[in-house]
CSV table of C-alpha atoms and ligand atoms in Angstrom, one decimal:
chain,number,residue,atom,x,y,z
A,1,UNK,CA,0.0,0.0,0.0
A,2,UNK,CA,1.4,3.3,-1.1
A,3,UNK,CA,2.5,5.2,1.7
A,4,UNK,CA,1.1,9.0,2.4
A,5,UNK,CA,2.8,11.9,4.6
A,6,UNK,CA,0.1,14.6,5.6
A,7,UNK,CA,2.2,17.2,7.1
A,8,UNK,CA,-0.3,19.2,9.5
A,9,UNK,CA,-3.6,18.1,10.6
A,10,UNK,CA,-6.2,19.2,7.7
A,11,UNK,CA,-9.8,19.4,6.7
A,12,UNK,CA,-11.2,16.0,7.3
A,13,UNK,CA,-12.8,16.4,3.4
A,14,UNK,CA,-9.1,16.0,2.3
A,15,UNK,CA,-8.6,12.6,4.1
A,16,UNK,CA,-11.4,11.2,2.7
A,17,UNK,CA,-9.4,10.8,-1.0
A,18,UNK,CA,-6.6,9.0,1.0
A,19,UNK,CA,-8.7,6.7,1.5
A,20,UNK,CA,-6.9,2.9,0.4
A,21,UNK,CA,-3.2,4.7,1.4
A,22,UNK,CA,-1.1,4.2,4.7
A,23,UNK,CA,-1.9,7.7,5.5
A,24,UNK,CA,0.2,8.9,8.4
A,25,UNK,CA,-0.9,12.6,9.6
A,26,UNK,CA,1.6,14.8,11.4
A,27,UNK,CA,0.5,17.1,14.5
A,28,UNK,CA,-1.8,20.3,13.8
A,29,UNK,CA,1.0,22.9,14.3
A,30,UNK,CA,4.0,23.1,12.1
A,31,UNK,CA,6.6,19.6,12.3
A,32,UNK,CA,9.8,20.5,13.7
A,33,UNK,CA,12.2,19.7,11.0
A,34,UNK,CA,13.6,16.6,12.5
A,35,UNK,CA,10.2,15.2,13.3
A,36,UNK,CA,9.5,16.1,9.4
A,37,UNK,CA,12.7,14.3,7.9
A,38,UNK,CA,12.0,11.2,10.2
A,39,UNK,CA,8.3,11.0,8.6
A,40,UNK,CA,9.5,11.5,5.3
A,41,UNK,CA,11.2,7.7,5.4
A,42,UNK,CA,10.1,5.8,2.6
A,43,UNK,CA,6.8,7.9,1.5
A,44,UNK,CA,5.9,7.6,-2.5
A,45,UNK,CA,3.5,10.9,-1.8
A,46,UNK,CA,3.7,14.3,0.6
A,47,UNK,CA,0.4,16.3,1.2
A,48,UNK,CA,2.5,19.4,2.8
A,49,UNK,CA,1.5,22.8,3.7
A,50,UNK,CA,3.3,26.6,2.7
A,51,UNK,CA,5.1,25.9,6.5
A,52,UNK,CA,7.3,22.7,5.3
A,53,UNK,CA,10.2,23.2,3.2
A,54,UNK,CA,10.3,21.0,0.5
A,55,UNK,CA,13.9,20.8,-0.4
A,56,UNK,CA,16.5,18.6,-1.6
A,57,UNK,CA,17.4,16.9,1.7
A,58,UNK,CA,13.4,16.2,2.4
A,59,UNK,CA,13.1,14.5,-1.1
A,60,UNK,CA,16.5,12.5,-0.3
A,61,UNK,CA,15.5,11.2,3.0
A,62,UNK,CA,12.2,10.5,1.4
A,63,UNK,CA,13.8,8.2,-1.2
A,64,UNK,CA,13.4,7.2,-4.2
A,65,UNK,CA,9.8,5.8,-4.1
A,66,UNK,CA,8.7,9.8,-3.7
A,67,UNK,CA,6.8,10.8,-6.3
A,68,UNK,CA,4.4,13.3,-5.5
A,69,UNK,CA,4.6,16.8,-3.6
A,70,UNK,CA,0.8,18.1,-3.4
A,71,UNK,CA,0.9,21.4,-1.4
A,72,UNK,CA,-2.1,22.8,-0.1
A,73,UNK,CA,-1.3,26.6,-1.3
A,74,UNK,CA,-1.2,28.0,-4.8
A,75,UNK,CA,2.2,29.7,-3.6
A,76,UNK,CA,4.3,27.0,-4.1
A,77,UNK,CA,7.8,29.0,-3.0
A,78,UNK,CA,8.4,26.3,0.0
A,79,UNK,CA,9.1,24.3,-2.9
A,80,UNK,CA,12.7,23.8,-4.8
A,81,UNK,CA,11.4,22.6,-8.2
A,82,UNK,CA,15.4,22.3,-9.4
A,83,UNK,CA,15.0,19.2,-6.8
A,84,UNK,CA,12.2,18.1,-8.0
A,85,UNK,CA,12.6,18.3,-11.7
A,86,UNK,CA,16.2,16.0,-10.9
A,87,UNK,CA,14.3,13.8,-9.3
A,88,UNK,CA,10.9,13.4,-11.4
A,89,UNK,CA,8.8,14.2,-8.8
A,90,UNK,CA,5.3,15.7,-9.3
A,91,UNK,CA,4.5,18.4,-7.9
A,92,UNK,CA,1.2,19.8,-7.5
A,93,UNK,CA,-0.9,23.3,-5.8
A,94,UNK,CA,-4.3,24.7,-5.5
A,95,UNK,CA,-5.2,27.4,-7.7
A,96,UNK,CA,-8.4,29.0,-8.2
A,97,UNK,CA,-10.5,27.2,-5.2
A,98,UNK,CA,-9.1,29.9,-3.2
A,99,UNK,CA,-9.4,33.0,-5.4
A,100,UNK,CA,-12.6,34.7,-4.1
A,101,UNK,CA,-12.1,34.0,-0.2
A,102,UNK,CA,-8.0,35.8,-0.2
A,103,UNK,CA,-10.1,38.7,-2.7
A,104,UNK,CA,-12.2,39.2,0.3
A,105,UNK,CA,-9.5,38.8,2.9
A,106,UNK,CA,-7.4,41.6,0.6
A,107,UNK,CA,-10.5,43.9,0.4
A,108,UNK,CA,-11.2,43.5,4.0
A,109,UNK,CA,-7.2,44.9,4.9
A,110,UNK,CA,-7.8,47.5,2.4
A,111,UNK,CA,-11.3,48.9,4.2
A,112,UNK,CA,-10.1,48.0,7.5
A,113,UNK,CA,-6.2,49.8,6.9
A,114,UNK,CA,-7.8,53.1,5.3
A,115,UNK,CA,-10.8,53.4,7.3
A,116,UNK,CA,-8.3,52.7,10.6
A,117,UNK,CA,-10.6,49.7,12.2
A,118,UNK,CA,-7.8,48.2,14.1
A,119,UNK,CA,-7.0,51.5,15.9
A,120,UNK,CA,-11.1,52.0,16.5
A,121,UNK,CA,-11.2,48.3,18.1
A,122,UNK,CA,-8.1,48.7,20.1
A,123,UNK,CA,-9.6,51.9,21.5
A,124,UNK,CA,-12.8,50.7,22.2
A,125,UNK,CA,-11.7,47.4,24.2
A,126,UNK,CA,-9.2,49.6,25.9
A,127,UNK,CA,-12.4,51.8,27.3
A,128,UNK,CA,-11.3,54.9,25.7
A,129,UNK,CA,-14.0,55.4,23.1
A,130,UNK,CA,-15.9,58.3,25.3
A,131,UNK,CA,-17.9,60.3,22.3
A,132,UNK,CA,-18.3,60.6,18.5
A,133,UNK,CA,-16.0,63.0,17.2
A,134,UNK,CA,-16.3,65.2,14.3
A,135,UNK,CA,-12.4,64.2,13.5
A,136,UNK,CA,-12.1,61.3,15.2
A,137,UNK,CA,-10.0,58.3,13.6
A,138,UNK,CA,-10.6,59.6,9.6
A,139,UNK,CA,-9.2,58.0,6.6
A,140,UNK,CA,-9.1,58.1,3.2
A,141,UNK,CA,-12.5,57.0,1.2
A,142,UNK,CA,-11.8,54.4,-0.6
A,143,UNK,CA,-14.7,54.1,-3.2
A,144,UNK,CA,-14.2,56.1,-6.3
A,145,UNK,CA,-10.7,55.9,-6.0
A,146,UNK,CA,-7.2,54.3,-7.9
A,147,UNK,CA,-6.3,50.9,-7.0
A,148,UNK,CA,-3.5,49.6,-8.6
A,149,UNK,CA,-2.6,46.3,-8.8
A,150,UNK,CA,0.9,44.5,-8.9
A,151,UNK,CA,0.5,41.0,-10.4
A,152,UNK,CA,-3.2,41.1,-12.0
A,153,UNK,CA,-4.1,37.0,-12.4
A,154,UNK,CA,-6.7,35.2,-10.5
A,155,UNK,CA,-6.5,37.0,-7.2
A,156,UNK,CA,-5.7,40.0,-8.1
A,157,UNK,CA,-8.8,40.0,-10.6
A,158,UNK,CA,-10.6,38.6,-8.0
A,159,UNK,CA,-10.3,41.8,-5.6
A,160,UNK,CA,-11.0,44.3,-9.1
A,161,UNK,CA,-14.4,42.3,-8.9
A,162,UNK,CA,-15.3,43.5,-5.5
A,163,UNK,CA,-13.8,47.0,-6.2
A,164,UNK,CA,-16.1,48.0,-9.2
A,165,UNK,CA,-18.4,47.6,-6.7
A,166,UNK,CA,-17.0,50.5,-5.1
A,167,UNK,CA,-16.9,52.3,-8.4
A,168,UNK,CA,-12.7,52.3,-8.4
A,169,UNK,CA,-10.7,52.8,-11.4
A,170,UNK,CA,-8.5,50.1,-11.8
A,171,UNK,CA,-4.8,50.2,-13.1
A,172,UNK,CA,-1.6,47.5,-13.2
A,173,UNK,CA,1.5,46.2,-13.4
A,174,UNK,CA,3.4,42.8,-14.4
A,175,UNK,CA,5.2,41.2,-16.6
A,176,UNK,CA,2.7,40.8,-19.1
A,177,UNK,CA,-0.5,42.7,-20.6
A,178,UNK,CA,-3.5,41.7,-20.0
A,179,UNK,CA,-6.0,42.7,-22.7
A,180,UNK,CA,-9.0,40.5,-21.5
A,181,UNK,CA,-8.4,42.1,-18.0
A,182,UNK,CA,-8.0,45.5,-19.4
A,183,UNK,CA,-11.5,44.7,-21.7
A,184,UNK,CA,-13.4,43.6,-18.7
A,185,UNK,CA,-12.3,46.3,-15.7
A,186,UNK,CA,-11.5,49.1,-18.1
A,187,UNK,CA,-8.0,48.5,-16.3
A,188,UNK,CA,-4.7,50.6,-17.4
A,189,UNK,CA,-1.5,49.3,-17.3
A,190,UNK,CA,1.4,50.9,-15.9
A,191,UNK,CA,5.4,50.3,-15.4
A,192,UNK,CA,5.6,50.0,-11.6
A,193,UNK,CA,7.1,53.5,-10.9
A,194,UNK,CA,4.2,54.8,-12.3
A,195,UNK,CA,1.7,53.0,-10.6
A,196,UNK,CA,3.2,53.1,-7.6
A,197,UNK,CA,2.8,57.4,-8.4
A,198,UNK,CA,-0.6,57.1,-9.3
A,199,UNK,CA,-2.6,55.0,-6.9
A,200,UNK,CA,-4.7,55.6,-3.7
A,201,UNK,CA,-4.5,52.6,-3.0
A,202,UNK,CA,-1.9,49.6,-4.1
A,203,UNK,CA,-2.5,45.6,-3.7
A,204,UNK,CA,0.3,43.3,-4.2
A,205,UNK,CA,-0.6,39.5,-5.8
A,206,UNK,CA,2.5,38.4,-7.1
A,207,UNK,CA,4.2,35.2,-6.3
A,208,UNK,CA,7.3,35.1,-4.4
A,209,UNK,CA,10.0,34.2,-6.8
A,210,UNK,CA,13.6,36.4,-7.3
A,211,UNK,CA,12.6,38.7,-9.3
A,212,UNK,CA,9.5,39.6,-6.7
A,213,UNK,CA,11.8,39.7,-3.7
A,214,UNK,CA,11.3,42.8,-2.4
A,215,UNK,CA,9.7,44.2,-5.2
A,216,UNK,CA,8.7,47.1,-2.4
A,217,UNK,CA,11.2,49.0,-0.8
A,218,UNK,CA,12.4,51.9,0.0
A,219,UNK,CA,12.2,53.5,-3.2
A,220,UNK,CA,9.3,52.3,-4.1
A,221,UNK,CA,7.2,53.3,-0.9
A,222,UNK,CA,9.0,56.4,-1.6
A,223,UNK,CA,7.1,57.2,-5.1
A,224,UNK,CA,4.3,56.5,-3.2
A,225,UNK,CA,1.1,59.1,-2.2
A,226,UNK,CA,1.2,60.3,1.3
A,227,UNK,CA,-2.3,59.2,1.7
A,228,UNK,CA,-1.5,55.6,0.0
A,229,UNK,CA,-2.4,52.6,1.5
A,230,UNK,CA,-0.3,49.1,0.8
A,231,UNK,CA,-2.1,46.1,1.1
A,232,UNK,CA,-0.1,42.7,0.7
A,233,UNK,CA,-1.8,38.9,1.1
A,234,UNK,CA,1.5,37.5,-1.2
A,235,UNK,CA,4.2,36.5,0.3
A,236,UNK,CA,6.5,38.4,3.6
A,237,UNK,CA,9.6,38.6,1.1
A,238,UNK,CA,8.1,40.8,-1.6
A,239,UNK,CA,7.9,43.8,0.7
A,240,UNK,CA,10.9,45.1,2.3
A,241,UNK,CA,9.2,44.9,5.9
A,242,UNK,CA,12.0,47.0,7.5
A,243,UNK,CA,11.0,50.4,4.5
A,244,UNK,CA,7.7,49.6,5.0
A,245,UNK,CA,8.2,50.2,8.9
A,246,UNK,CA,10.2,53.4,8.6
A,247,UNK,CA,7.4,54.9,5.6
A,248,UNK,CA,4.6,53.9,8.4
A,249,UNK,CA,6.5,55.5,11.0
A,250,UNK,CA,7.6,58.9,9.4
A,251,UNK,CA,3.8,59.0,7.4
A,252,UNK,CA,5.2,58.8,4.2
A,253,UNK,CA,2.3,56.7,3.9
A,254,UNK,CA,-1.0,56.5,5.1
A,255,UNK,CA,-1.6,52.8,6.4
A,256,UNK,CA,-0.8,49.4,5.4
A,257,UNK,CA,-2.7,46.0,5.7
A,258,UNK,CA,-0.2,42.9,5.7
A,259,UNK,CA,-1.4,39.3,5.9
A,260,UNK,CA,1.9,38.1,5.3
A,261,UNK,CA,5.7,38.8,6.9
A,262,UNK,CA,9.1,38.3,5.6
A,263,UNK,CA,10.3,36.0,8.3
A,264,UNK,CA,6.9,34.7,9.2
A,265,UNK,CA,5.2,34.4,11.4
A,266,UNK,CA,7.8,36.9,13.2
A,267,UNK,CA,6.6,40.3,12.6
A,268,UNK,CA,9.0,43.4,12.3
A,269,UNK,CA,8.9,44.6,15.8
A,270,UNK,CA,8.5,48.1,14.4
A,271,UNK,CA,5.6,47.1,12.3
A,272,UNK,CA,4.0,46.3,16.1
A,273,UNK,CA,4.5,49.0,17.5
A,274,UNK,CA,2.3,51.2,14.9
A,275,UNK,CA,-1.5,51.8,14.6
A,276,UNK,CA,-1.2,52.3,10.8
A,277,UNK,CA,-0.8,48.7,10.4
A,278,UNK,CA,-3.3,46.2,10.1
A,279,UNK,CA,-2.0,42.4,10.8
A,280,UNK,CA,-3.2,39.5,9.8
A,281,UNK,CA,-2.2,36.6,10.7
A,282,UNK,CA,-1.7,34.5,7.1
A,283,UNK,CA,-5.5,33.8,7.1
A,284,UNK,CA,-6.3,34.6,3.3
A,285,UNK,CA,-7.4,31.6,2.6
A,286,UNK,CA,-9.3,30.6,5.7
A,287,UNK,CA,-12.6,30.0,5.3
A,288,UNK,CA,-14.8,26.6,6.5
A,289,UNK,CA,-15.6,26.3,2.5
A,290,UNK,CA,-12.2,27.2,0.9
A,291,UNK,CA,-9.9,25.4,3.2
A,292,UNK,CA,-12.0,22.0,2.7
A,293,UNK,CA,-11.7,22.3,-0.9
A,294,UNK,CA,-7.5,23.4,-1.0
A,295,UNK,CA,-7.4,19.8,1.1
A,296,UNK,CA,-9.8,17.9,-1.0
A,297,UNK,CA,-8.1,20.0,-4.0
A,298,UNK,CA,-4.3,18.4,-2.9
A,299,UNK,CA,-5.4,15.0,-1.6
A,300,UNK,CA,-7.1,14.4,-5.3
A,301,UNK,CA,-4.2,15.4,-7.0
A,302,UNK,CA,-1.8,13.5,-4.8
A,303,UNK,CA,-4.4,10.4,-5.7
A,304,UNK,CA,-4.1,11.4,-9.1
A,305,UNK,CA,-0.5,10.9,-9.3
A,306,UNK,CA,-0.2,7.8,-7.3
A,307,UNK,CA,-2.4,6.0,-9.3
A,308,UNK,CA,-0.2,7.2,-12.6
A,309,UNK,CA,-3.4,9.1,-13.4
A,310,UNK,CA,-2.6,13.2,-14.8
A,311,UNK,CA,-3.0,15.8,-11.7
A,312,UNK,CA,-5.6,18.5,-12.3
A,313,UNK,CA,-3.0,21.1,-10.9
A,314,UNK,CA,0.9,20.2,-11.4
A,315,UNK,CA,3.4,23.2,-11.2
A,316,UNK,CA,5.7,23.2,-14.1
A,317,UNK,CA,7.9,25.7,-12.8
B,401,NDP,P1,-1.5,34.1,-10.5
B,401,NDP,O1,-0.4,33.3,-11.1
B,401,NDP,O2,-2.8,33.9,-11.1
B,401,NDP,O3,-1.1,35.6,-10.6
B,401,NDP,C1,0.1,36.1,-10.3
B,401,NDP,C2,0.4,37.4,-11.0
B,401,NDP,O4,1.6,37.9,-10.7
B,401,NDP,C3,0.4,37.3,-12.5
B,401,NDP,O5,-0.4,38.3,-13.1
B,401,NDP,C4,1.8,37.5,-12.9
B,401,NDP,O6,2.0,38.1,-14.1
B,401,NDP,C5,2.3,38.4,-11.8
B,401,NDP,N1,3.8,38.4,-11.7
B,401,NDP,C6,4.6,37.3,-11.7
B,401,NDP,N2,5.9,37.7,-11.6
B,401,NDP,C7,5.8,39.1,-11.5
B,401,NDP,C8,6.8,40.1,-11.4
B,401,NDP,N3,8.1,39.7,-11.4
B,401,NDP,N4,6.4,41.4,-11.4
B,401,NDP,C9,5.1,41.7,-11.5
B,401,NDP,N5,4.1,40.8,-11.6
B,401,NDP,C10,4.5,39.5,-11.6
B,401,NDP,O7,-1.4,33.8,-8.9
B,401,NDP,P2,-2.6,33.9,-7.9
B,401,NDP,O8,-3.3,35.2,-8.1
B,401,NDP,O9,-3.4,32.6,-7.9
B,401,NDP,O10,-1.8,34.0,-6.5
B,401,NDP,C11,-0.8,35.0,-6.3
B,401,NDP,C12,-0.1,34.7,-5.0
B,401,NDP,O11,-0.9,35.0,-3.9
B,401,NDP,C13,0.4,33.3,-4.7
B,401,NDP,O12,1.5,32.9,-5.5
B,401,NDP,C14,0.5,33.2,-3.3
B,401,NDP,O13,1.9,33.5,-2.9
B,401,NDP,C15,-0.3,34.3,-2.7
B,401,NDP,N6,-1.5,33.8,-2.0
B,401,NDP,C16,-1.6,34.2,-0.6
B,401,NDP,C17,-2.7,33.8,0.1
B,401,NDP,C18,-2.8,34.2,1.5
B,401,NDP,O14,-3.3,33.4,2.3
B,401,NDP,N7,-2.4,35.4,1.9
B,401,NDP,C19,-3.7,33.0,-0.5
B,401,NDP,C20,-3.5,32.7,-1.8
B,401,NDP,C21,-2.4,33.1,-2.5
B,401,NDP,P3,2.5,37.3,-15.5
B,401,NDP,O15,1.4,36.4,-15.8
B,401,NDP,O16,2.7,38.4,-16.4
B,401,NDP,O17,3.8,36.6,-15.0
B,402,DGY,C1,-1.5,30.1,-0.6
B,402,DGY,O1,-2.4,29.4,-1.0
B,402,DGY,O2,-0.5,30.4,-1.3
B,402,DGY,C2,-1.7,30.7,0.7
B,402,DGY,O3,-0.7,31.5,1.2
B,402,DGY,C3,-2.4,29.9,1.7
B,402,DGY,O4,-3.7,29.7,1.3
């Protein structure tokens, strides 16, 4: 019987495709890395999570019988696909099951970072809220304004859905045009530097590969509006968390809303320190309905390959 490695406890929907494997499922929280390399003995297929590095030394203690990686994340940067490629093995994410539930979790930092909810809450548990006040906690609007995107594919266009509702014009960056995008939002693009100039409001949904590695620094925030606000549910690493810090601290910009840290789940101990910031802890993704179907998503797809069948969602790199 083939044997499985889930790597964190999961929806129960996604054990329910295992079924007919010698399924072994690690503890809820993240394996120590020992623990992790003495489950890996032996396994033909992984079902792992963003918080497990799947690298060369994982697949070698794994052995040769590995031939699946499913991971239950569309980010697939915990993965080093040189290793895998070397070795043959499969490996396989979980776009678009997520797209709408992140789009609400970026739209929510956006509202809640402009229209300074965190600070509101944190005064009102703290017994301080005494009166309404004529210029008490204000922020930006945010309907009718510019939100720029960097990286406009499925969740990205996910979040320009919910902002038409809010009658936004939409502009963006990447590495590529998208005409059907630009059709369908009446969406502009831009070269960064200029979006970065133009926007009220700027969402990053790129993945985390070199060339996105802080993406946003220092310079960047710089050609930003003072009343900008930064919203990032990508990855830590594409944001130079230390600049962002500093532009929140000086007010070089208005607010941010982060879902995601550089050296996660540490959080600059600046960035905690400041009521511009919202903080989230990595919960894009996390609702009842979405995080049953990433498992159910993986756990078919690790099937898939087991049984030499094609995976619905491999990564080719
Ligand atoms: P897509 O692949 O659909 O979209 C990514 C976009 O980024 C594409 O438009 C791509 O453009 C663009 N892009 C890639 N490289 C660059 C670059 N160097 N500069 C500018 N743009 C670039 O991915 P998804 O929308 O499905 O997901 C995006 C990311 O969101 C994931 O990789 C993951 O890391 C993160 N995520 C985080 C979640 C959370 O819980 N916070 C939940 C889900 C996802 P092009 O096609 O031209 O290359
Ligand atoms: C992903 O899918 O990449 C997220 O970070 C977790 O949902």
């Amino acid at each position: 019987m083939p044997k499985v490695l889930v790597t964190r406890e999961i929806p129960e929907a996604g054990l329910e495709p295992l079924e007919g494997f010698d399924v072994t499922v690690l503890a809820e929280g993240p394996p120590g890395r020992d623990e992790l390399l003495e489950a890996a003995r032996g396994i033909d297929g992984v079902l792992c999570t963003l918080t497990e590095q799947m690298d060369a030394e994982f697949m070698d203690v794994a052995g040769d019988d590995l031939k699946v990686i499913a991971n239950m994340a569309v980010g697939f940067d915990n993965v080093d696909l040189d290793a895998t490629k070397e070795r043959g093995v499969v490996v396989t994410n979980t776009p678009e099951v997520l797209n709408e539930t992140t789009a609400d979790t970026a739209f929510m930092l956006l509202l809640a970072a402009a229209r300074r909810l965190g600070e509101g809450e944190r005064l009102v548990r703290a017994g301080s809220f005494e009166a309404w006040g004529p210029k008490m906690l204000l922020g930006p609007d945010v309907w009718g304004k510019r939100l720029g995107f960097i990286g406009f594919g499925r969740i990205g266009q996910a979040v320009a859905r919910r902002a038409r509702g809010f009658d936004m014009e939409i502009l963006y960056t990447g590495r590529s045009r998208r005409e059907d995008a630009e059709e369908e939002f009446g969406a502009r693009y831009l070269e960064l530097d200029e979006l970065l100039e133009t926007s009220d409001f700027v969402s990053i949904h790129t993945p985390l590969t070199e060339e996105t590695t802080h993406l946003i620094g220092a310079e960047e925030l710089e050609r930003m509006k003072p009343r900008a606000v930064l919203v990032n549910t990508s990855r830590g690493p594409v944001v130079d968390e230390g600049a962002l810090a500093d532009a929140l601290e000086e007010g070089r910009i208005f607010a941010a809303g982060l879902d995601v840290y550089e050296e996660e789940p540490e959080v600059h101990s600046k960035l905690l320190e400041l009521e511009n910031v919202v903080l989230a802890p990595h919960i894009g993704s996390a609702s009842i309905e979405t995080r049953d179907k990433m498992a159910v998503t993986a756990a078919e797809d690790l099937r898939a390959v087991l049984r030499g069948e094609q995976p619905k969602n491999p990564v080719d790199g």
